[in-house]
PDB file of C-alpha atoms in Angstrom:
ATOM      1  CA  UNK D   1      -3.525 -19.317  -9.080  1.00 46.00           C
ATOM      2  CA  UNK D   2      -4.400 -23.177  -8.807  1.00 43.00           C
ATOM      3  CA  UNK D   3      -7.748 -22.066  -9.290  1.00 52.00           C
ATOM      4  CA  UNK D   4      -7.247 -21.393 -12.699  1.00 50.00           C
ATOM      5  CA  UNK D   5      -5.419 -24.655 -13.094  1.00 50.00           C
ATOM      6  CA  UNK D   6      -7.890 -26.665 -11.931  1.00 51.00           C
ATOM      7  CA  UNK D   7     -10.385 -24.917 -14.515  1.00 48.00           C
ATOM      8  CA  UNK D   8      -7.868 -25.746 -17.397  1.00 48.00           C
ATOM      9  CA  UNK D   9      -7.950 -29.027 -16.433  1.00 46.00           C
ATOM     10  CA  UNK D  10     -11.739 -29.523 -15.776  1.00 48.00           C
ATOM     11  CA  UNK D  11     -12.451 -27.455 -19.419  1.00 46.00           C
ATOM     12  CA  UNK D  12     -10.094 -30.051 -20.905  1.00 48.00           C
ATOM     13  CA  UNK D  13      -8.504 -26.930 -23.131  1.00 46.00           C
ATOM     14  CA  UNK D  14      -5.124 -27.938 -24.646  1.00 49.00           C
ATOM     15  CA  UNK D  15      -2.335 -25.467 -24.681  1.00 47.00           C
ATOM     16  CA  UNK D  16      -2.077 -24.846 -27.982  1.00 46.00           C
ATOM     17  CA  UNK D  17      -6.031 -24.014 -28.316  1.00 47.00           C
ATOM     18  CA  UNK D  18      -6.173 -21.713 -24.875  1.00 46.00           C
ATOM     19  CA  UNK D  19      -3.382 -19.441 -27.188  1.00 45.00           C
ATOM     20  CA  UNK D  20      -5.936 -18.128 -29.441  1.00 43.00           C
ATOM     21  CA  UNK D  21      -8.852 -17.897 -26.806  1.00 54.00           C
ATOM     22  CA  UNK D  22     -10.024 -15.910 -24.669  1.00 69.00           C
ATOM     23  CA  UNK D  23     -10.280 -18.242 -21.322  1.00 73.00           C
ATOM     24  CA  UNK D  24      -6.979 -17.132 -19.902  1.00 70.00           C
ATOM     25  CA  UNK D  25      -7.037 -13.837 -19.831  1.00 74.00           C
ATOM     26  CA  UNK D  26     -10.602 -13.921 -18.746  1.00 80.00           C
ATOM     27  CA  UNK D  27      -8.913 -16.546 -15.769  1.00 79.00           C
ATOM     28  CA  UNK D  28      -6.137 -13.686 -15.278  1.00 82.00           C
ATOM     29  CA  UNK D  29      -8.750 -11.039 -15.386  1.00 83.00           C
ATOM     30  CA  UNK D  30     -10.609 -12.199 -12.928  1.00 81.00           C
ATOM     31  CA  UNK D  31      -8.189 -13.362 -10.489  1.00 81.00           C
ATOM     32  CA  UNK D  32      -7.297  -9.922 -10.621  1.00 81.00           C
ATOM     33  CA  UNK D  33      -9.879  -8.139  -9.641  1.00 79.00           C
ATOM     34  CA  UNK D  34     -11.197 -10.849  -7.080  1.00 79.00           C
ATOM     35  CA  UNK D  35      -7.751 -10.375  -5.153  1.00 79.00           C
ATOM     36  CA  UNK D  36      -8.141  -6.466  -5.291  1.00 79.00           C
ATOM     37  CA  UNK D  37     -11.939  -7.183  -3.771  1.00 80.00           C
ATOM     38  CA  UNK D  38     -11.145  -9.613  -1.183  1.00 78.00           C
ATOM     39  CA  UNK D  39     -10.300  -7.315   1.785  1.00 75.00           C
ATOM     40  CA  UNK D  40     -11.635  -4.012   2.346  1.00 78.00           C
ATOM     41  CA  UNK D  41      -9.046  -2.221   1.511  1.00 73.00           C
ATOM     42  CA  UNK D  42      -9.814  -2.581  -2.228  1.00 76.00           C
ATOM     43  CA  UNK D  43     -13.205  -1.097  -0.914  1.00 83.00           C
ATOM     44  CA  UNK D  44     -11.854   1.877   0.542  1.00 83.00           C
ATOM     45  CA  UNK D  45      -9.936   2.840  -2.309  1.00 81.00           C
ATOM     46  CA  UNK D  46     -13.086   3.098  -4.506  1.00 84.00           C
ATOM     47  CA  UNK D  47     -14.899   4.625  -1.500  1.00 87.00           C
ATOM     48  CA  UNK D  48     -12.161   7.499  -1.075  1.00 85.00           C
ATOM     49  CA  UNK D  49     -12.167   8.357  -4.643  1.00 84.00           C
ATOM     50  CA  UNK D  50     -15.963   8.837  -4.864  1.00 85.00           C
ATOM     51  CA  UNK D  51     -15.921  10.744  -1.875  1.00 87.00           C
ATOM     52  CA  UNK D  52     -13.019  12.624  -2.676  1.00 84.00           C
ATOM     53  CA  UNK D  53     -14.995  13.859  -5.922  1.00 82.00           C
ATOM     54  CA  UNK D  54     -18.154  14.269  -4.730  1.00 82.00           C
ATOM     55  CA  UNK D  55     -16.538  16.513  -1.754  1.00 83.00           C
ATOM     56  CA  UNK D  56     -14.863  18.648  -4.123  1.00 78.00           C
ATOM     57  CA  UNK D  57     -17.740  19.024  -6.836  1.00 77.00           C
ATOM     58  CA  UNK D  58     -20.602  19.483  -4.179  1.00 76.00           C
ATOM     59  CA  UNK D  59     -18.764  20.768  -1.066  1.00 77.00           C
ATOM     60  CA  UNK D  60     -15.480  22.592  -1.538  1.00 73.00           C
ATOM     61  CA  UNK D  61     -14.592  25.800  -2.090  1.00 68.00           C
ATOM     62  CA  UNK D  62     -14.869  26.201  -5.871  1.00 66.00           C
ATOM     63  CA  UNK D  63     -17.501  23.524  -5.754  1.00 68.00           C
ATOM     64  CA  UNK D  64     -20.634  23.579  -8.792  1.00 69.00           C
ATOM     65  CA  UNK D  65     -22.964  25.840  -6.800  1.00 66.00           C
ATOM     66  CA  UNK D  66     -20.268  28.632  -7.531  1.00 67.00           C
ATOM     67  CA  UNK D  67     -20.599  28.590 -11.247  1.00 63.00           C
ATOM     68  CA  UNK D  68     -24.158  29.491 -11.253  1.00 63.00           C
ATOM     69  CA  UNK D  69     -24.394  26.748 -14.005  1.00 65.00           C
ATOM     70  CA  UNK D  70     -24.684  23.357 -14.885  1.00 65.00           C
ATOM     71  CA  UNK D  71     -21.095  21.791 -15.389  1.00 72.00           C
ATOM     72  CA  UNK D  72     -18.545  18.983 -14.792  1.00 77.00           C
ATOM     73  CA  UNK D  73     -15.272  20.745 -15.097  1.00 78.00           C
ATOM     74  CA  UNK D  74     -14.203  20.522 -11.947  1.00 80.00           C
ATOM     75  CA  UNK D  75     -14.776  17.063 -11.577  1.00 83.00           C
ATOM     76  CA  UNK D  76     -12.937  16.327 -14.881  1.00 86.00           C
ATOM     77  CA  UNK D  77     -10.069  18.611 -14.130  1.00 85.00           C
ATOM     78  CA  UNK D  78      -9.416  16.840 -10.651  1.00 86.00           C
ATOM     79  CA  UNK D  79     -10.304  13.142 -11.616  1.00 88.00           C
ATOM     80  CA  UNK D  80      -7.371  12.615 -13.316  1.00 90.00           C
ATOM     81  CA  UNK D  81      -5.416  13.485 -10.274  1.00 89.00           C
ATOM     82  CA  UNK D  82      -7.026  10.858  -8.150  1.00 89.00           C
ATOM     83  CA  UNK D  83      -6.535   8.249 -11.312  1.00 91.00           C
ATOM     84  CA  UNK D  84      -3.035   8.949 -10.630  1.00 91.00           C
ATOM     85  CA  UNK D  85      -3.006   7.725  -7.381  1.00 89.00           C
ATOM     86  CA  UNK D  86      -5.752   5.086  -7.447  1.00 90.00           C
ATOM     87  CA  UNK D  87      -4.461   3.194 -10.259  1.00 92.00           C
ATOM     88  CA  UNK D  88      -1.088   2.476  -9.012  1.00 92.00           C
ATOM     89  CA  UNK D  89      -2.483   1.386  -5.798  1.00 89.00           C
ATOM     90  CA  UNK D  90      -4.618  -0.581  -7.674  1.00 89.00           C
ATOM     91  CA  UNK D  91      -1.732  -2.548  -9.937  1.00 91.00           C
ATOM     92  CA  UNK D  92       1.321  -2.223  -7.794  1.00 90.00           C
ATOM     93  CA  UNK D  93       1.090  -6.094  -6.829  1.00 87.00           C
ATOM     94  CA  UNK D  94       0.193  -7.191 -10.458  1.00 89.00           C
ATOM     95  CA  UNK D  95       3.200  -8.693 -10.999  1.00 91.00           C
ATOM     96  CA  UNK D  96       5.589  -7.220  -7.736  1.00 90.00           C
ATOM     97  CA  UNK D  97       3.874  -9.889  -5.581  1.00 87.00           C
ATOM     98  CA  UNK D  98       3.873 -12.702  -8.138  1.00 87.00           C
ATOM     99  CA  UNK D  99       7.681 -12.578  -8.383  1.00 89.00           C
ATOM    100  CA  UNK D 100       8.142 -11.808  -4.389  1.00 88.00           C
ATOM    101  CA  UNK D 101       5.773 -14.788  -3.730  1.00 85.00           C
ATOM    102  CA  UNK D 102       7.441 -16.975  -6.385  1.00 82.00           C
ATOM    103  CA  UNK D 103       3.977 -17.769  -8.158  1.00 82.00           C
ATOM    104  CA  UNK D 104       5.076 -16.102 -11.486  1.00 83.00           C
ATOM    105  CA  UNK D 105       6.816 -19.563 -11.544  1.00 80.00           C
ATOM    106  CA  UNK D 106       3.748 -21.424 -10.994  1.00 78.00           C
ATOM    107  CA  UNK D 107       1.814 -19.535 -13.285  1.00 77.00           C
ATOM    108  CA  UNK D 108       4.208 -19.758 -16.186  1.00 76.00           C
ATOM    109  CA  UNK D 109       4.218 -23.548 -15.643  1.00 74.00           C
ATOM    110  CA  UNK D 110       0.311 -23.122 -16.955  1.00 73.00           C
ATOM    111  CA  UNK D 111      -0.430 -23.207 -20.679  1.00 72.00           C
ATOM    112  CA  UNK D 112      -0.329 -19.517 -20.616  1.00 75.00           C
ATOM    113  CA  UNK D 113       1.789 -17.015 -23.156  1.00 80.00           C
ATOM    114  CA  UNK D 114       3.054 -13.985 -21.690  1.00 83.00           C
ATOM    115  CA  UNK D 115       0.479 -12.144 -23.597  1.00 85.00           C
ATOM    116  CA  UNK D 116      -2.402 -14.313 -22.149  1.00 84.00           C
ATOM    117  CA  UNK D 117      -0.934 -12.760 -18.792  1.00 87.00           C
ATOM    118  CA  UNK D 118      -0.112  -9.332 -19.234  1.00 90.00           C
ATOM    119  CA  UNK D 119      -3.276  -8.783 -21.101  1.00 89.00           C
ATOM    120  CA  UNK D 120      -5.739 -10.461 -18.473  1.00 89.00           C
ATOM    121  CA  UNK D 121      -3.680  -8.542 -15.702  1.00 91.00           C
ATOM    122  CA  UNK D 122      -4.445  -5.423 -17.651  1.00 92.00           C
ATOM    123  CA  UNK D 123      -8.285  -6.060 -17.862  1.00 91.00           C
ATOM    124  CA  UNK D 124      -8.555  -6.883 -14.163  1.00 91.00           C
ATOM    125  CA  UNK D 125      -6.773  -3.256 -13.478  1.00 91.00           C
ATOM    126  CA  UNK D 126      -9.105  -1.453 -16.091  1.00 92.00           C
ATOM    127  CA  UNK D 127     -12.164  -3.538 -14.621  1.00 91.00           C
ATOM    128  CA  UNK D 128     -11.696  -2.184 -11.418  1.00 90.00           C
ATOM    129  CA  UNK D 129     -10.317   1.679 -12.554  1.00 90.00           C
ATOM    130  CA  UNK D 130     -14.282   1.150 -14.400  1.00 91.00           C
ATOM    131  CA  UNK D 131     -15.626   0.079 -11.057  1.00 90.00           C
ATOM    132  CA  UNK D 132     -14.601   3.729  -9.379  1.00 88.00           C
ATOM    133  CA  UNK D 133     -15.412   5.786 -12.606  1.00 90.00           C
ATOM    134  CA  UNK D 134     -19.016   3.975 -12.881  1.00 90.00           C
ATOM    135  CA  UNK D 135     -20.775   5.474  -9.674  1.00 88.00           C
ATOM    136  CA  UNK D 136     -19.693   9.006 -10.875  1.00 87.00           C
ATOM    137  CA  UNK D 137     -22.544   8.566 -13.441  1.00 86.00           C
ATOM    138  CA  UNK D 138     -24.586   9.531 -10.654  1.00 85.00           C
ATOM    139  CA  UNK D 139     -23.123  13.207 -10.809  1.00 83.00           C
ATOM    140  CA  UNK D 140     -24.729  13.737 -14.099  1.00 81.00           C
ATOM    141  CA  UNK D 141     -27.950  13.027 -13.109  1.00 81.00           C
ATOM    142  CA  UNK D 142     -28.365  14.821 -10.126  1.00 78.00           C
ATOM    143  CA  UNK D 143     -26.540  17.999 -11.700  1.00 78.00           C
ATOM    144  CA  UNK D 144     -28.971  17.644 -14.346  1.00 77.00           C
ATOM    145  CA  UNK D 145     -32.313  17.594 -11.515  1.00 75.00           C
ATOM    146  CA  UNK D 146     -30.481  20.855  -9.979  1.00 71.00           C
ATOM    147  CA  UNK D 147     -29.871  22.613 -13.104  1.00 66.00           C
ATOM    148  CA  UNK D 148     -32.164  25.683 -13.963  1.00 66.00           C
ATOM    149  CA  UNK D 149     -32.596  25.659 -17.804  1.00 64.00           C
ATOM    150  CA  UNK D 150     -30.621  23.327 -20.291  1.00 67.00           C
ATOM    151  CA  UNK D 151     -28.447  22.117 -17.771  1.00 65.00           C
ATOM    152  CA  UNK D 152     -25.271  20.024 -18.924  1.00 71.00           C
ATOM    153  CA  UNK D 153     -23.317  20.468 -22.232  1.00 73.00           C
ATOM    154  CA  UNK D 154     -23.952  16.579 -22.903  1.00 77.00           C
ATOM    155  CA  UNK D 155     -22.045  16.436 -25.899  1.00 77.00           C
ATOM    156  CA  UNK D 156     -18.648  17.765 -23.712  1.00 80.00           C
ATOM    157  CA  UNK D 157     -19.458  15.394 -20.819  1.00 83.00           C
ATOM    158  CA  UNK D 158     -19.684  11.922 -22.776  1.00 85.00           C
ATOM    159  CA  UNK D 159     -16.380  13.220 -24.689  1.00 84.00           C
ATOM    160  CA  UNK D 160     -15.070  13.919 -20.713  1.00 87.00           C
ATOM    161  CA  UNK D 161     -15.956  10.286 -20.286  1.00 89.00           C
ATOM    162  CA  UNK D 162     -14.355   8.695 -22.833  1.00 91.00           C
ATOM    163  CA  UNK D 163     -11.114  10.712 -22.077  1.00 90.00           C
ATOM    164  CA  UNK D 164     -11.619   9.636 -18.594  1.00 92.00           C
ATOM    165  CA  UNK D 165     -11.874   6.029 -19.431  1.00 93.00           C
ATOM    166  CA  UNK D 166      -8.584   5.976 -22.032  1.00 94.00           C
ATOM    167  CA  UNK D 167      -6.720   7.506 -19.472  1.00 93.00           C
ATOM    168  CA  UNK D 168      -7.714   4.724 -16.679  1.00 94.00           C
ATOM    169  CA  UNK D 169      -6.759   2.405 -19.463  1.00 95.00           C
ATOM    170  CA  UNK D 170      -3.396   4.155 -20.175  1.00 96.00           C
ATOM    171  CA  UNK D 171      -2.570   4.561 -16.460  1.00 95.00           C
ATOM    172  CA  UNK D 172      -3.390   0.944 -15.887  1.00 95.00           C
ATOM    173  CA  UNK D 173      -1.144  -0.005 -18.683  1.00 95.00           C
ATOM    174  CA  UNK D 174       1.569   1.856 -16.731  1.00 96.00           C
ATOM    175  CA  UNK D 175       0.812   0.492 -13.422  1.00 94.00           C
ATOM    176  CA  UNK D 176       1.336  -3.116 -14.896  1.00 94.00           C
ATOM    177  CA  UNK D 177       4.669  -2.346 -16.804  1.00 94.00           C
ATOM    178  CA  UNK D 178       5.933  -0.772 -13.504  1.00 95.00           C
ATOM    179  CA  UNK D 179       4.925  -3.544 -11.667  1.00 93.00           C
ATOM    180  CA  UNK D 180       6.783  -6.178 -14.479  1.00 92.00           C
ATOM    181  CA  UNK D 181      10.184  -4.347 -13.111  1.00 93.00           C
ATOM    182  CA  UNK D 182       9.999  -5.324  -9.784  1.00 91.00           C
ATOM    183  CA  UNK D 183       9.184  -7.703  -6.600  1.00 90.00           C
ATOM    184  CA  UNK D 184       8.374  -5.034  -4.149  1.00 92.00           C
ATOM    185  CA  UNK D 185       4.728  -3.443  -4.071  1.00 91.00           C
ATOM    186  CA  UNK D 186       5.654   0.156  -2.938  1.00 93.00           C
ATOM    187  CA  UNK D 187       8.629   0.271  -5.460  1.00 94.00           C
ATOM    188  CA  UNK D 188       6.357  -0.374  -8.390  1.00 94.00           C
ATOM    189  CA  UNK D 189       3.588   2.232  -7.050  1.00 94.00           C
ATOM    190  CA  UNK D 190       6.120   5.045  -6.698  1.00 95.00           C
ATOM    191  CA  UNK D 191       7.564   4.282 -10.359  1.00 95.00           C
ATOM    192  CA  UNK D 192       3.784   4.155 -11.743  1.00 95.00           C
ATOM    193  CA  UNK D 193       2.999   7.599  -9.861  1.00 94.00           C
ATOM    194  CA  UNK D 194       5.802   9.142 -11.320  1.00 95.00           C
ATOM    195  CA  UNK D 195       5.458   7.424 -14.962  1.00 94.00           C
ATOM    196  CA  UNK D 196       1.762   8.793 -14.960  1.00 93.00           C
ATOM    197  CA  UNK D 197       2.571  12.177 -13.578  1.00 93.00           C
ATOM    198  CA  UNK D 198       5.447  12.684 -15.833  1.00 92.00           C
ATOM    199  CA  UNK D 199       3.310  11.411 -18.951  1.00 92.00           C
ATOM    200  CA  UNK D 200      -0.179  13.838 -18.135  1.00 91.00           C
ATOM    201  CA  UNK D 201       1.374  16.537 -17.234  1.00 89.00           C
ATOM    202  CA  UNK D 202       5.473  16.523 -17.250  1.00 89.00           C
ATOM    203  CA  UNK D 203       5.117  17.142 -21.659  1.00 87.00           C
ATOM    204  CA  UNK D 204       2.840  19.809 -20.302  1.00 86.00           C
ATOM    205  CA  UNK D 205       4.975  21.756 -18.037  1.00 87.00           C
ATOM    206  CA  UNK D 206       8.044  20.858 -20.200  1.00 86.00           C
ATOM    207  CA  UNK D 207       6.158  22.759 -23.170  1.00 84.00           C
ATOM    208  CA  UNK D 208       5.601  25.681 -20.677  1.00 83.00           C
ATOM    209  CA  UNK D 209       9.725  26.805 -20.923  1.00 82.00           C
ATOM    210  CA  UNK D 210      10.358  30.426 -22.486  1.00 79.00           C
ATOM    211  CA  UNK D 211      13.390  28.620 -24.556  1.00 77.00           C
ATOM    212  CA  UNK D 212      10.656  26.377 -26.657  1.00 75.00           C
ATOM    213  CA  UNK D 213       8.190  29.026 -27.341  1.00 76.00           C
ATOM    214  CA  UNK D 214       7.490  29.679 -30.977  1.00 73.00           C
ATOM    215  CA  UNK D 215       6.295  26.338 -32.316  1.00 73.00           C
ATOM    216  CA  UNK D 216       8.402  23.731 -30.736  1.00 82.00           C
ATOM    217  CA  UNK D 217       6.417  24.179 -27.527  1.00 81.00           C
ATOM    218  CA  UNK D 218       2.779  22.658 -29.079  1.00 81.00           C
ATOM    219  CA  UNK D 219       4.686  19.535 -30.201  1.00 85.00           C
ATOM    220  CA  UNK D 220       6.261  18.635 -26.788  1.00 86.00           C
ATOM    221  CA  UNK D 221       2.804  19.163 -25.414  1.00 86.00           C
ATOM    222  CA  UNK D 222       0.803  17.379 -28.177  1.00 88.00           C
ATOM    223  CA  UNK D 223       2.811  14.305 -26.665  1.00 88.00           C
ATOM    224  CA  UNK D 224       1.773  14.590 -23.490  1.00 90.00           C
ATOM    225  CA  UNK D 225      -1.259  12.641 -22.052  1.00 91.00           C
ATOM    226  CA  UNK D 226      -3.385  16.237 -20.622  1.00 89.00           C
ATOM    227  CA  UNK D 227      -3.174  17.516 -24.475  1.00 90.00           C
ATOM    228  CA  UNK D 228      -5.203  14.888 -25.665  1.00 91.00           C
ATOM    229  CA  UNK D 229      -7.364  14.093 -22.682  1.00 90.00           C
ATOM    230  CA  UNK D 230      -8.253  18.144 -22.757  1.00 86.00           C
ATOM    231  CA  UNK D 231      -9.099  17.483 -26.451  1.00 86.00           C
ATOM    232  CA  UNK D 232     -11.355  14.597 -26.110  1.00 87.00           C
ATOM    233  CA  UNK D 233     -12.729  16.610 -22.801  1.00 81.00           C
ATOM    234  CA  UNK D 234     -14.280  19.622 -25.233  1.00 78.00           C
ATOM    235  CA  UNK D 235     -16.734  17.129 -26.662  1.00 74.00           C
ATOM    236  CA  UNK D 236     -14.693  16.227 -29.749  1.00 77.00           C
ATOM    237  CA  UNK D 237     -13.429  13.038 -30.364  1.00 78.00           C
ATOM    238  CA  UNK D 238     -10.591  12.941 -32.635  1.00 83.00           C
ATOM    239  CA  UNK D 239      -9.057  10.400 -34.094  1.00 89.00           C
ATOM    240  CA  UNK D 240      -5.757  11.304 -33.883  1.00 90.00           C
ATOM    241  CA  UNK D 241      -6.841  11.432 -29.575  1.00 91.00           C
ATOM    242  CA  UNK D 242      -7.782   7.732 -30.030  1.00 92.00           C
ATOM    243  CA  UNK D 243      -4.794   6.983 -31.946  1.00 94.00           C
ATOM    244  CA  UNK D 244      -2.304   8.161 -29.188  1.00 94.00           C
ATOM    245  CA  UNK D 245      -3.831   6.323 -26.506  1.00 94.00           C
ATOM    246  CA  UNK D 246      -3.742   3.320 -27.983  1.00 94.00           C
ATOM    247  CA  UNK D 247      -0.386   3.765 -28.923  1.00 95.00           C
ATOM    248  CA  UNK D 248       0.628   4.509 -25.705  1.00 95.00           C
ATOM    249  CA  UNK D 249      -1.602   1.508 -24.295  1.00 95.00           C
ATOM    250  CA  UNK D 250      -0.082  -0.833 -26.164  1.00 95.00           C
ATOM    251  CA  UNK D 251       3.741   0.406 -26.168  1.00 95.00           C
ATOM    252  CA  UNK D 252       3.267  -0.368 -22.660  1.00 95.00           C
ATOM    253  CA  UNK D 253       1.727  -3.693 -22.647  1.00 94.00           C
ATOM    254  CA  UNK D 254       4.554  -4.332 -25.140  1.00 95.00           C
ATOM    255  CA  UNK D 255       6.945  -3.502 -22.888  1.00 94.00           C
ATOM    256  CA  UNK D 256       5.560  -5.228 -20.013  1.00 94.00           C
ATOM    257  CA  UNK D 257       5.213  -8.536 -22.394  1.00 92.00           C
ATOM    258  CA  UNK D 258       9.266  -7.848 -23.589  1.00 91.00           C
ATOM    259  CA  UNK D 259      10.736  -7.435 -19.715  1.00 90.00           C
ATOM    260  CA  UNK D 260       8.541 -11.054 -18.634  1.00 87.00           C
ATOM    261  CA  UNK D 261       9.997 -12.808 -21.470  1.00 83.00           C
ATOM    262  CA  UNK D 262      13.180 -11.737 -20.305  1.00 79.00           C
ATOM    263  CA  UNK D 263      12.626 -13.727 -16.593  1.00 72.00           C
ATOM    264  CA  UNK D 264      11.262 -16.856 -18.227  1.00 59.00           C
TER     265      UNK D 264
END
């Protein structure tokens, strides 16, 4: 926190200029994910969620070696999953601790707008939800060596990837907003577990009822997050994909801004 005081002070940047810069949210941003990487717990997080993966795509029951061809689906149907619980353990303290600690008063004393804040918070989350996906790179490659033949459908596993990193982005969004309601950590993880489960899948099952069959059923599920991640997941990126998750990114982030402003 005084950290990024001391580098206002030293860079000589005036309030009024640091409001149309990027220097604090890059400050923000990095505090963030230099707190998540300071103890090893932010390292086992990671390390679970690759192993967790690579378990289930190599070793389970179900695992690649059952298909009797090269693909990813299993590790793009169950990554989102894991998302779901490593991004709210990842932002649960964004702002819970802040207020519990009493530094959100510290740090609004800084020439800082509440959208310098909530959007270098949000990087710092994505950065490190990026961190985890990164490594799982590797899987392509060595599917690839042990494929017979084509081997992977690359055109469906970059689309995978880019639904995999909008929903990181999306979850993170919601992992920051939950944390902007409250002081206590494990209050603001539960809500973000149940905000991201109810948004990937909840439209999803919702859709599923015998009552909304006929028509009304593909709209409740075209607003769900899985609808559009399974879209962008075939390979095809749509615009109309790209158009929801931002939306949803940044009704969040608004959100998040709207409830701060409220404890100023």
């Amino acid at each position: 926190m005084y950290k990024i005081h001391t580098f206002l002070l030293q860079k000589n940047i005036s309030p009024k200029k640091l409001s149309f810069s990027f220097t604090a949210m890059w400050m923000i941003c990095k505090k963030e994910w230099q707190q998540f990487f300071s103890n090893l717990t932010g390292y086992m997080v990671i390390l679970v969620f690759l192993i967790v993966n690579g378990l289930a795509l190599f070793v389970f029951e179900g695992n690649i070696f059952s298909f009797g061809y090269a693909t990813l689906d299993r590790f793009f149907q169950l990554a989102p999953w894991i998302l779901l619980l490593l991004i709210p353990a990842v932002t649960m303290r964004s702002f819970a601790d802040e207020f519990k600690l009493g530094t959100y008063e510290v740090l609004k004393t800084l020439p800082l707008t509440s959208r310098n804040i909530v959007t270098g918070k949000f990087l710092g989350s994505f950065f490190v939800a990026t961190i985890a996906l990164l490594p799982t790179l590797i899987y392509i490659v060595s599917i690839q060596q042990l494929a017979v033949g084509s081997g992977l459908d690359f055109g469906a596993t970059i689309g995978a990837y880019i639904g995999l990193f909008f929903l990181a982005a999306v979850f993170s969004a919601i992992g920051i907003c939950a944390s902007s309601f409250t002081n206590n950590a494990v209050v603001a993880f539960i809500i973000s577990l149940i905000a991201c489960a109810l948004l990937y899948y909840g439209f999803n099952a919702i859709s599923k009822l015998p009552f909304l069959s006929g028509g009304l059923d593909y709209y409740i599920e075209m607003a769900g997050i899985d609808f559009h991640y399974s879209s962008i997941s075939k390979g095809v990126v749509d615009t109309r994909d790209i158009i929801y998750f931002t939306s949803v990114l940044l009704l969040m982030l608004f959100i998040t801004e709207r409830n701060l402003s409220k404890k100023i």
